[in-house]
């Protein structure tokens, strides 16, 4: 296989797609249902068409390209990832997996080959959940797991709901059910992704064969206190939302540390209202993201946080509430597909490691019900979800070679 050709083709695509960001010069910001996702979707459709695929964008913004197989009645092999990003993220998270999937179709076309079943290249809308706090929107719609009511419920920082954002984007949220694929139509799901952590790079390992993905719970908590004069209200007569929230937030990292075994918990977003120097805060909204390969640990940490919130708010007569944004359990990935990839790594002489994923992926949502696997390429210094995210293009070509073997053998 001509790895230089692969590297050249995917680097051209990835360089082009870099331009579709709302924050030029400061990383990739491609929020769902924005001009940036529109431009990226159009580019993806074009290169899928150029690769001779049957292309369609579904009613929620997922883009699919199909290379017909020898027997179209068989469940398809789907390969893909997402094409949205976090705020000021990197140029590889998600989109590199989509482009690598397109490249697999091109390689089959170059050789005039067909798989037994259809090969479907998938580019999912809104995996990150950054804008609406949710996650896996496109893949969940494909699985028939999203409702119009949820689209109305979840809102972004400007109080725009998924429903309104979709409408503004030219989609009809009421049609959401049409995005669901018939049961049994997808045989295998395969996703290539950058590792987004330091393990492969630090150990100079070329490829990661992902054997499980953490479960995740996400919440937005509101601590409701009372706004008062910062100079005149004695300390023991306040319902200071910042003080209460900060005490709880300060313990969340320690709760995760105490569990060990890769458990993490993050508060990455906070909003103070009214947010003024001389006003005791009326309320604080903050996010919680808890992850572990053991679901019982996630539940335990969530309960500990609720208990701390009870304690702090009851002490002052304040209150709190939590809006659940995401609950998804850990998954083990396909042992059979892992074995095929391992065999392929050995044949090509690539170093590899079977490893868990601490990041969430469309494969986490899809792997709950379908035969699923992932392959990782190293991230330089483990950096990701930031503008310096970097993986040399040649690294992807090795993973693409292994996936080419996989789709032909599965
Ligand atoms: C997505 O990258 C996530 O892990 O949150
Ligand atoms: Mn990400
Ligand atoms: Mn991703």
PDB file of N, CA and C in Angstrom, residues 296-384:
ATOM      1  N   UNK A 296     -20.312   1.995  38.654  1.00  0.00           N
ATOM      2  CA  UNK A 296     -20.663   2.147  40.075  1.00  0.00           C
ATOM      3  C   UNK A 296     -19.867   3.307  40.687  1.00  0.00           C
ATOM      4  N   UNK A 297     -18.641   3.505  40.214  1.00  0.00           N
ATOM      5  CA  UNK A 297     -17.821   4.605  40.747  1.00  0.00           C
ATOM      6  C   UNK A 297     -18.420   5.954  40.325  1.00  0.00           C
ATOM      7  N   UNK A 298     -18.897   6.026  39.091  1.00  0.00           N
ATOM      8  CA  UNK A 298     -19.512   7.284  38.631  1.00  0.00           C
ATOM      9  C   UNK A 298     -20.729   7.606  39.487  1.00  0.00           C
ATOM     10  N   UNK A 299     -21.565   6.592  39.703  1.00  0.00           N
ATOM     11  CA  UNK A 299     -22.761   6.799  40.545  1.00  0.00           C
ATOM     12  C   UNK A 299     -22.369   7.245  41.954  1.00  0.00           C
ATOM     13  N   UNK A 300     -21.301   6.626  42.470  1.00  0.00           N
ATOM     14  CA  UNK A 300     -20.879   6.947  43.837  1.00  0.00           C
ATOM     15  C   UNK A 300     -20.448   8.411  43.931  1.00  0.00           C
ATOM     16  N   UNK A 301     -19.649   8.859  42.967  1.00  0.00           N
ATOM     17  CA  UNK A 301     -19.169  10.256  43.015  1.00  0.00           C
ATOM     18  C   UNK A 301     -20.343  11.224  42.873  1.00  0.00           C
ATOM     19  N   UNK A 302     -21.269  10.905  41.975  1.00  0.00           N
ATOM     20  CA  UNK A 302     -22.440  11.781  41.810  1.00  0.00           C
ATOM     21  C   UNK A 302     -23.171  11.895  43.159  1.00  0.00           C
ATOM     22  N   UNK A 303     -23.366  10.756  43.831  1.00  0.00           N
ATOM     23  CA  UNK A 303     -24.075  10.795  45.131  1.00  0.00           C
ATOM     24  C   UNK A 303     -23.304  11.620  46.152  1.00  0.00           C
ATOM     25  N   UNK A 304     -21.977  11.477  46.144  1.00  0.00           N
ATOM     26  CA  UNK A 304     -21.174  12.259  47.101  1.00  0.00           C
ATOM     27  C   UNK A 304     -21.335  13.756  46.842  1.00  0.00           C
ATOM     28  N   UNK A 305     -21.366  14.121  45.565  1.00  0.00           N
ATOM     29  CA  UNK A 305     -21.522  15.557  45.228  1.00  0.00           C
ATOM     30  C   UNK A 305     -22.888  16.055  45.697  1.00  0.00           C
ATOM     31  N   UNK A 306     -23.933  15.239  45.459  1.00  0.00           N
ATOM     32  CA  UNK A 306     -25.279  15.689  45.878  1.00  0.00           C
ATOM     33  C   UNK A 306     -25.316  15.867  47.415  1.00  0.00           C
ATOM     34  N   UNK A 307     -24.633  14.969  48.122  1.00  0.00           N
ATOM     35  CA  UNK A 307     -24.625  15.067  49.589  1.00  0.00           C
ATOM     36  C   UNK A 307     -23.914  16.350  50.037  1.00  0.00           C
ATOM     37  N   UNK A 308     -22.814  16.681  49.374  1.00  0.00           N
ATOM     38  CA  UNK A 308     -22.084  17.913  49.719  1.00  0.00           C
ATOM     39  C   UNK A 308     -22.937  19.144  49.416  1.00  0.00           C
ATOM     40  N   UNK A 309     -23.655  19.089  48.294  1.00  0.00           N
ATOM     41  CA  UNK A 309     -24.516  20.229  47.943  1.00  0.00           C
ATOM     42  C   UNK A 309     -25.618  20.390  48.985  1.00  0.00           C
ATOM     43  N   UNK A 310     -26.184  19.265  49.428  1.00  0.00           N
ATOM     44  CA  UNK A 310     -27.205  19.318  50.487  1.00  0.00           C
ATOM     45  C   UNK A 310     -26.631  20.004  51.725  1.00  0.00           C
ATOM     46  N   UNK A 311     -25.445  19.528  52.119  1.00  0.00           N
ATOM     47  CA  UNK A 311     -24.831  20.025  53.350  1.00  0.00           C
ATOM     48  C   UNK A 311     -24.598  21.541  53.288  1.00  0.00           C
ATOM     49  N   UNK A 312     -23.967  21.985  52.200  1.00  0.00           N
ATOM     50  CA  UNK A 312     -23.602  23.405  52.089  1.00  0.00           C
ATOM     51  C   UNK A 312     -24.828  24.303  51.980  1.00  0.00           C
ATOM     52  N   UNK A 313     -25.826  23.889  51.214  1.00  0.00           N
ATOM     53  CA  UNK A 313     -26.982  24.776  51.016  1.00  0.00           C
ATOM     54  C   UNK A 313     -27.895  24.769  52.244  1.00  0.00           C
ATOM     55  N   UNK A 314     -28.004  23.586  52.882  1.00  0.00           N
ATOM     56  CA  UNK A 314     -28.868  23.545  54.074  1.00  0.00           C
ATOM     57  C   UNK A 314     -28.313  24.426  55.198  1.00  0.00           C
ATOM     58  N   UNK A 315     -27.002  24.550  55.252  1.00  0.00           N
ATOM     59  CA  UNK A 315     -26.368  25.354  56.306  1.00  0.00           C
ATOM     60  C   UNK A 315     -26.789  26.819  56.221  1.00  0.00           C
ATOM     61  N   UNK A 316     -27.158  27.292  55.027  1.00  0.00           N
ATOM     62  CA  UNK A 316     -27.529  28.715  54.890  1.00  0.00           C
ATOM     63  C   UNK A 316     -28.993  28.910  54.497  1.00  0.00           C
ATOM     64  N   UNK A 317     -29.710  27.808  54.285  1.00  0.00           N
ATOM     65  CA  UNK A 317     -31.100  27.930  53.837  1.00  0.00           C
ATOM     66  C   UNK A 317     -31.220  28.173  52.345  1.00  0.00           C
ATOM     67  N   UNK A 318     -30.133  27.932  51.608  1.00  0.00           N
ATOM     68  CA  UNK A 318     -30.191  28.087  50.147  1.00  0.00           C
ATOM     69  C   UNK A 318     -30.676  26.774  49.512  1.00  0.00           C
ATOM     70  N   UNK A 319     -30.594  26.671  48.185  1.00  0.00           N
ATOM     71  CA  UNK A 319     -31.051  25.439  47.531  1.00  0.00           C
ATOM     72  C   UNK A 319     -30.186  25.143  46.306  1.00  0.00           C
ATOM     73  N   UNK A 320     -30.344  23.954  45.776  1.00  0.00           N
ATOM     74  CA  UNK A 320     -29.606  23.591  44.560  1.00  0.00           C
ATOM     75  C   UNK A 320     -30.460  22.666  43.706  1.00  0.00           C
ATOM     76  N   UNK A 321     -30.117  22.591  42.411  1.00  0.00           N
ATOM     77  CA  UNK A 321     -30.765  21.631  41.518  1.00  0.00           C
ATOM     78  C   UNK A 321     -29.734  21.183  40.492  1.00  0.00           C
ATOM     79  N   UNK A 322     -29.957  20.035  39.886  1.00  0.00           N
ATOM     80  CA  UNK A 322     -29.021  19.532  38.866  1.00  0.00           C
ATOM     81  C   UNK A 322     -29.814  19.084  37.651  1.00  0.00           C
ATOM     82  N   UNK A 323     -29.364  19.525  36.477  1.00  0.00           N
ATOM     83  CA  UNK A 323     -29.984  19.092  35.226  1.00  0.00           C
ATOM     84  C   UNK A 323     -29.054  18.062  34.590  1.00  0.00           C
ATOM     85  N   UNK A 324     -29.545  16.852  34.409  1.00  0.00           N
ATOM     86  CA  UNK A 324     -28.708  15.804  33.818  1.00  0.00           C
ATOM     87  C   UNK A 324     -28.589  16.036  32.310  1.00  0.00           C
ATOM     88  N   UNK A 325     -27.340  16.082  31.821  1.00  0.00           N
ATOM     89  CA  UNK A 325     -27.119  16.330  30.392  1.00  0.00           C
ATOM     90  C   UNK A 325     -26.757  15.048  29.660  1.00  0.00           C
ATOM     91  N   UNK A 326     -26.106  14.135  30.373  1.00  0.00           N
ATOM     92  CA  UNK A 326     -25.658  12.908  29.703  1.00  0.00           C
ATOM     93  C   UNK A 326     -25.432  11.822  30.735  1.00  0.00           C
ATOM     94  N   UNK A 327     -25.952  10.649  30.462  1.00  0.00           N
ATOM     95  CA  UNK A 327     -25.643   9.460  31.274  1.00  0.00           C
ATOM     96  C   UNK A 327     -25.385   8.338  30.299  1.00  0.00           C
ATOM     97  N   UNK A 328     -24.155   7.868  30.283  1.00  0.00           N
ATOM     98  CA  UNK A 328     -23.835   6.784  29.347  1.00  0.00           C
ATOM     99  C   UNK A 328     -22.869   5.831  30.040  1.00  0.00           C
ATOM    100  N   UNK A 329     -23.132   4.535  29.914  1.00  0.00           N
ATOM    101  CA  UNK A 329     -22.337   3.554  30.663  1.00  0.00           C
ATOM    102  C   UNK A 329     -21.085   3.165  29.871  1.00  0.00           C
ATOM    103  N   UNK A 330     -20.040   2.654  30.564  1.00  0.00           N
ATOM    104  CA  UNK A 330     -18.814   2.250  29.862  1.00  0.00           C
ATOM    105  C   UNK A 330     -19.111   1.104  28.892  1.00  0.00           C
ATOM    106  N   UNK A 331     -18.295   0.985  27.842  1.00  0.00           N
ATOM    107  CA  UNK A 331     -18.471  -0.170  26.929  1.00  0.00           C
ATOM    108  C   UNK A 331     -17.152  -0.892  26.706  1.00  0.00           C
ATOM    109  N   UNK A 332     -17.269  -2.208  26.560  1.00  0.00           N
ATOM    110  CA  UNK A 332     -16.147  -3.019  26.072  1.00  0.00           C
ATOM    111  C   UNK A 332     -16.288  -3.114  24.566  1.00  0.00           C
ATOM    112  N   UNK A 333     -15.165  -2.993  23.868  1.00  0.00           N
ATOM    113  CA  UNK A 333     -15.230  -3.015  22.399  1.00  0.00           C
ATOM    114  C   UNK A 333     -14.980  -4.428  21.863  1.00  0.00           C
ATOM    115  N   UNK A 334     -15.217  -4.591  20.578  1.00  0.00           N
ATOM    116  CA  UNK A 334     -15.298  -5.911  19.931  1.00  0.00           C
ATOM    117  C   UNK A 334     -14.007  -6.727  20.028  1.00  0.00           C
ATOM    118  N   UNK A 335     -14.010  -7.825  20.798  1.00  0.00           N
ATOM    119  CA  UNK A 335     -12.800  -8.662  20.882  1.00  0.00           C
ATOM    120  C   UNK A 335     -12.395  -9.198  19.502  1.00  0.00           C
ATOM    121  N   UNK A 336     -13.368  -9.539  18.687  1.00  0.00           N
ATOM    122  CA  UNK A 336     -13.033 -10.124  17.374  1.00  0.00           C
ATOM    123  C   UNK A 336     -12.335  -9.086  16.493  1.00  0.00           C
ATOM    124  N   UNK A 337     -12.840  -7.865  16.480  1.00  0.00           N
ATOM    125  CA  UNK A 337     -12.195  -6.836  15.636  1.00  0.00           C
ATOM    126  C   UNK A 337     -10.840  -6.429  16.217  1.00  0.00           C
ATOM    127  N   UNK A 338     -10.717  -6.460  17.543  1.00  0.00           N
ATOM    128  CA  UNK A 338      -9.404  -6.163  18.150  1.00  0.00           C
ATOM    129  C   UNK A 338      -8.370  -7.197  17.711  1.00  0.00           C
ATOM    130  N   UNK A 339      -8.791  -8.465  17.677  1.00  0.00           N
ATOM    131  CA  UNK A 339      -7.859  -9.529  17.250  1.00  0.00           C
ATOM    132  C   UNK A 339      -7.419  -9.318  15.793  1.00  0.00           C
ATOM    133  N   UNK A 340      -8.354  -8.947  14.947  1.00  0.00           N
ATOM    134  CA  UNK A 340      -8.001  -8.723  13.526  1.00  0.00           C
ATOM    135  C   UNK A 340      -6.998  -7.562  13.424  1.00  0.00           C
ATOM    136  N   UNK A 341      -7.251  -6.490  14.189  1.00  0.00           N
ATOM    137  CA  UNK A 341      -6.327  -5.342  14.122  1.00  0.00           C
ATOM    138  C   UNK A 341      -4.957  -5.715  14.672  1.00  0.00           C
ATOM    139  N   UNK A 342      -4.941  -6.514  15.716  1.00  0.00           N
ATOM    140  CA  UNK A 342      -3.657  -6.911  16.301  1.00  0.00           C
ATOM    141  C   UNK A 342      -2.841  -7.730  15.286  1.00  0.00           C
ATOM    142  N   UNK A 343      -3.527  -8.634  14.619  1.00  0.00           N
ATOM    143  CA  UNK A 343      -2.884  -9.457  13.592  1.00  0.00           C
ATOM    144  C   UNK A 343      -2.288  -8.555  12.505  1.00  0.00           C
ATOM    145  N   UNK A 344      -3.081  -7.561  12.093  1.00  0.00           N
ATOM    146  CA  UNK A 344      -2.639  -6.639  11.047  1.00  0.00           C
ATOM    147  C   UNK A 344      -1.421  -5.821  11.503  1.00  0.00           C
ATOM    148  N   UNK A 345      -1.444  -5.353  12.748  1.00  0.00           N
ATOM    149  CA  UNK A 345      -0.292  -4.595  13.278  1.00  0.00           C
ATOM    150  C   UNK A 345       0.973  -5.451  13.198  1.00  0.00           C
ATOM    151  N   UNK A 346       0.820  -6.714  13.565  1.00  0.00           N
ATOM    152  CA  UNK A 346       1.987  -7.618  13.544  1.00  0.00           C
ATOM    153  C   UNK A 346       2.488  -7.780  12.111  1.00  0.00           C
ATOM    154  N   UNK A 347       1.570  -7.948  11.175  1.00  0.00           N
ATOM    155  CA  UNK A 347       1.970  -8.134   9.769  1.00  0.00           C
ATOM    156  C   UNK A 347       2.733  -6.918   9.241  1.00  0.00           C
ATOM    157  N   UNK A 348       2.271  -5.722   9.626  1.00  0.00           N
ATOM    158  CA  UNK A 348       2.922  -4.495   9.134  1.00  0.00           C
ATOM    159  C   UNK A 348       4.131  -4.093   9.976  1.00  0.00           C
ATOM    160  N   UNK A 349       4.297  -4.759  11.105  1.00  0.00           N
ATOM    161  CA  UNK A 349       5.418  -4.417  11.990  1.00  0.00           C
ATOM    162  C   UNK A 349       5.182  -3.143  12.775  1.00  0.00           C
ATOM    163  N   UNK A 350       3.914  -2.802  13.051  1.00  0.00           N
ATOM    164  CA  UNK A 350       3.623  -1.588  13.830  1.00  0.00           C
ATOM    165  C   UNK A 350       3.508  -1.937  15.312  1.00  0.00           C
ATOM    166  N   UNK A 351       4.110  -1.104  16.148  1.00  0.00           N
ATOM    167  CA  UNK A 351       3.958  -1.324  17.584  1.00  0.00           C
ATOM    168  C   UNK A 351       2.550  -0.887  17.988  1.00  0.00           C
ATOM    169  N   UNK A 352       1.984  -1.593  18.955  1.00  0.00           N
ATOM    170  CA  UNK A 352       0.598  -1.302  19.343  1.00  0.00           C
ATOM    171  C   UNK A 352       0.400  -1.596  20.815  1.00  0.00           C
ATOM    172  N   UNK A 353      -0.701  -1.045  21.332  1.00  0.00           N
ATOM    173  CA  UNK A 353      -1.050  -1.284  22.736  1.00  0.00           C
ATOM    174  C   UNK A 353      -2.566  -1.384  22.827  1.00  0.00           C
ATOM    175  N   UNK A 354      -3.032  -2.427  23.493  1.00  0.00           N
ATOM    176  CA  UNK A 354      -4.473  -2.463  23.793  1.00  0.00           C
ATOM    177  C   UNK A 354      -4.702  -1.523  24.974  1.00  0.00           C
ATOM    178  N   UNK A 355      -5.641  -0.621  24.841  1.00  0.00           N
ATOM    179  CA  UNK A 355      -5.775   0.424  25.864  1.00  0.00           C
ATOM    180  C   UNK A 355      -7.218   0.925  25.966  1.00  0.00           C
ATOM    181  N   UNK A 356      -7.562   1.485  27.138  1.00  0.00           N
ATOM    182  CA  UNK A 356      -8.900   2.078  27.284  1.00  0.00           C
ATOM    183  C   UNK A 356      -8.927   3.506  26.732  1.00  0.00           C
ATOM    184  N   UNK A 357     -10.111   4.017  26.488  1.00  0.00           N
ATOM    185  CA  UNK A 357     -10.258   5.428  26.101  1.00  0.00           C
ATOM    186  C   UNK A 357     -10.919   6.195  27.230  1.00  0.00           C
ATOM    187  N   UNK A 358     -10.246   7.262  27.662  1.00  0.00           N
ATOM    188  CA  UNK A 358     -10.832   8.137  28.694  1.00  0.00           C
ATOM    189  C   UNK A 358     -11.677   9.223  28.054  1.00  0.00           C
ATOM    190  N   UNK A 359     -11.527   9.377  26.743  1.00  0.00           N
ATOM    191  CA  UNK A 359     -12.370  10.340  26.032  1.00  0.00           C
ATOM    192  C   UNK A 359     -13.630   9.630  25.570  1.00  0.00           C
ATOM    193  N   UNK A 360     -14.691  10.379  25.440  1.00  0.00           N
ATOM    194  CA  UNK A 360     -15.913   9.832  24.860  1.00  0.00           C
ATOM    195  C   UNK A 360     -15.846   9.936  23.347  1.00  0.00           C
ATOM    196  N   UNK A 361     -16.557   9.087  22.675  1.00  0.00           N
ATOM    197  CA  UNK A 361     -16.560   9.079  21.205  1.00  0.00           C
ATOM    198  C   UNK A 361     -17.925   8.609  20.735  1.00  0.00           C
ATOM    199  N   UNK A 362     -18.209   8.838  19.441  1.00  0.00           N
ATOM    200  CA  UNK A 362     -19.434   8.261  18.896  1.00  0.00           C
ATOM    201  C   UNK A 362     -19.440   6.750  19.133  1.00  0.00           C
ATOM    202  N   UNK A 363     -18.254   6.140  19.130  1.00  0.00           N
ATOM    203  CA  UNK A 363     -18.146   4.697  19.381  1.00  0.00           C
ATOM    204  C   UNK A 363     -18.691   4.313  20.755  1.00  0.00           C
ATOM    205  N   UNK A 364     -18.693   5.246  21.696  1.00  0.00           N
ATOM    206  CA  UNK A 364     -19.241   4.955  23.027  1.00  0.00           C
ATOM    207  C   UNK A 364     -20.760   4.796  22.936  1.00  0.00           C
ATOM    208  N   UNK A 365     -21.396   5.693  22.199  1.00  0.00           N
ATOM    209  CA  UNK A 365     -22.852   5.600  22.035  1.00  0.00           C
ATOM    210  C   UNK A 365     -23.215   4.377  21.183  1.00  0.00           C
ATOM    211  N   UNK A 366     -22.468   4.205  20.098  1.00  0.00           N
ATOM    212  CA  UNK A 366     -22.814   3.132  19.151  1.00  0.00           C
ATOM    213  C   UNK A 366     -22.467   1.761  19.743  1.00  0.00           C
ATOM    214  N   UNK A 367     -21.345   1.706  20.475  1.00  0.00           N
ATOM    215  CA  UNK A 367     -20.890   0.443  21.061  1.00  0.00           C
ATOM    216  C   UNK A 367     -21.825  -0.109  22.130  1.00  0.00           C
ATOM    217  N   UNK A 368     -22.763   0.709  22.599  1.00  0.00           N
ATOM    218  CA  UNK A 368     -23.731   0.202  23.586  1.00  0.00           C
ATOM    219  C   UNK A 368     -24.590  -0.897  22.974  1.00  0.00           C
ATOM    220  N   UNK A 369     -24.782  -0.835  21.646  1.00  0.00           N
ATOM    221  CA  UNK A 369     -25.688  -1.823  21.044  1.00  0.00           C
ATOM    222  C   UNK A 369     -25.113  -2.534  19.815  1.00  0.00           C
ATOM    223  N   UNK A 370     -24.017  -2.013  19.234  1.00  0.00           N
ATOM    224  CA  UNK A 370     -23.502  -2.625  18.002  1.00  0.00           C
ATOM    225  C   UNK A 370     -22.047  -3.029  18.158  1.00  0.00           C
ATOM    226  N   UNK A 371     -21.610  -3.999  17.341  1.00  0.00           N
ATOM    227  CA  UNK A 371     -20.224  -4.465  17.352  1.00  0.00           C
ATOM    228  C   UNK A 371     -19.316  -3.299  16.914  1.00  0.00           C
ATOM    229  N   UNK A 372     -18.460  -2.851  17.835  1.00  0.00           N
ATOM    230  CA  UNK A 372     -17.745  -1.585  17.628  1.00  0.00           C
ATOM    231  C   UNK A 372     -16.290  -1.699  18.043  1.00  0.00           C
ATOM    232  N   UNK A 373     -15.424  -0.989  17.328  1.00  0.00           N
ATOM    233  CA  UNK A 373     -14.030  -0.931  17.750  1.00  0.00           C
ATOM    234  C   UNK A 373     -13.437   0.431  17.395  1.00  0.00           C
ATOM    235  N   UNK A 374     -12.306   0.771  18.056  1.00  0.00           N
ATOM    236  CA  UNK A 374     -11.607   2.027  17.740  1.00  0.00           C
ATOM    237  C   UNK A 374     -10.116   1.782  17.608  1.00  0.00           C
ATOM    238  N   UNK A 375      -9.479   2.645  16.833  1.00  0.00           N
ATOM    239  CA  UNK A 375      -8.015   2.646  16.768  1.00  0.00           C
ATOM    240  C   UNK A 375      -7.545   4.070  17.049  1.00  0.00           C
ATOM    241  N   UNK A 376      -6.475   4.192  17.847  1.00  0.00           N
ATOM    242  CA  UNK A 376      -5.915   5.500  18.193  1.00  0.00           C
ATOM    243  C   UNK A 376      -4.573   5.711  17.503  1.00  0.00           C
ATOM    244  N   UNK A 377      -4.322   6.966  17.112  1.00  0.00           N
ATOM    245  CA  UNK A 377      -2.971   7.376  16.711  1.00  0.00           C
ATOM    246  C   UNK A 377      -2.455   8.336  17.790  1.00  0.00           C
ATOM    247  N   UNK A 378      -1.127   8.418  17.976  1.00  0.00           N
ATOM    248  CA  UNK A 378      -0.600   9.220  19.087  1.00  0.00           C
ATOM    249  C   UNK A 378      -0.902  10.717  18.943  1.00  0.00           C
ATOM    250  N   UNK A 379      -1.092  11.368  20.074  1.00  0.00           N
ATOM    251  CA  UNK A 379      -1.234  12.826  20.124  1.00  0.00           C
ATOM    252  C   UNK A 379       0.055  13.377  20.717  1.00  0.00           C
ATOM    253  N   UNK A 380       0.666  14.337  20.044  1.00  0.00           N
ATOM    254  CA  UNK A 380       1.947  14.867  20.534  1.00  0.00           C
ATOM    255  C   UNK A 380       1.783  15.422  21.957  1.00  0.00           C
ATOM    256  N   UNK A 381       2.614  14.928  22.859  1.00  0.00           N
ATOM    257  CA  UNK A 381       2.580  15.316  24.280  1.00  0.00           C
ATOM    258  C   UNK A 381       1.211  15.102  24.921  1.00  0.00           C
ATOM    259  N   UNK A 382       0.374  14.332  24.263  1.00  0.00           N
ATOM    260  CA  UNK A 382      -0.946  14.035  24.831  1.00  0.00           C
ATOM    261  C   UNK A 382      -1.911  15.203  24.797  1.00  0.00           C
ATOM    262  N   UNK A 383      -1.552  16.269  24.090  1.00  0.00           N
ATOM    263  CA  UNK A 383      -2.388  17.482  24.144  1.00  0.00           C
ATOM    264  C   UNK A 383      -3.587  17.356  23.200  1.00  0.00           C
ATOM    265  N   UNK A 384      -4.748  17.724  23.688  1.00  0.00           N
ATOM    266  CA  UNK A 384      -5.959  17.723  22.854  1.00  0.00           C
ATOM    267  C   UNK A 384      -7.008  18.619  23.499  1.00  0.00           C
TER     268      UNK A 384
END
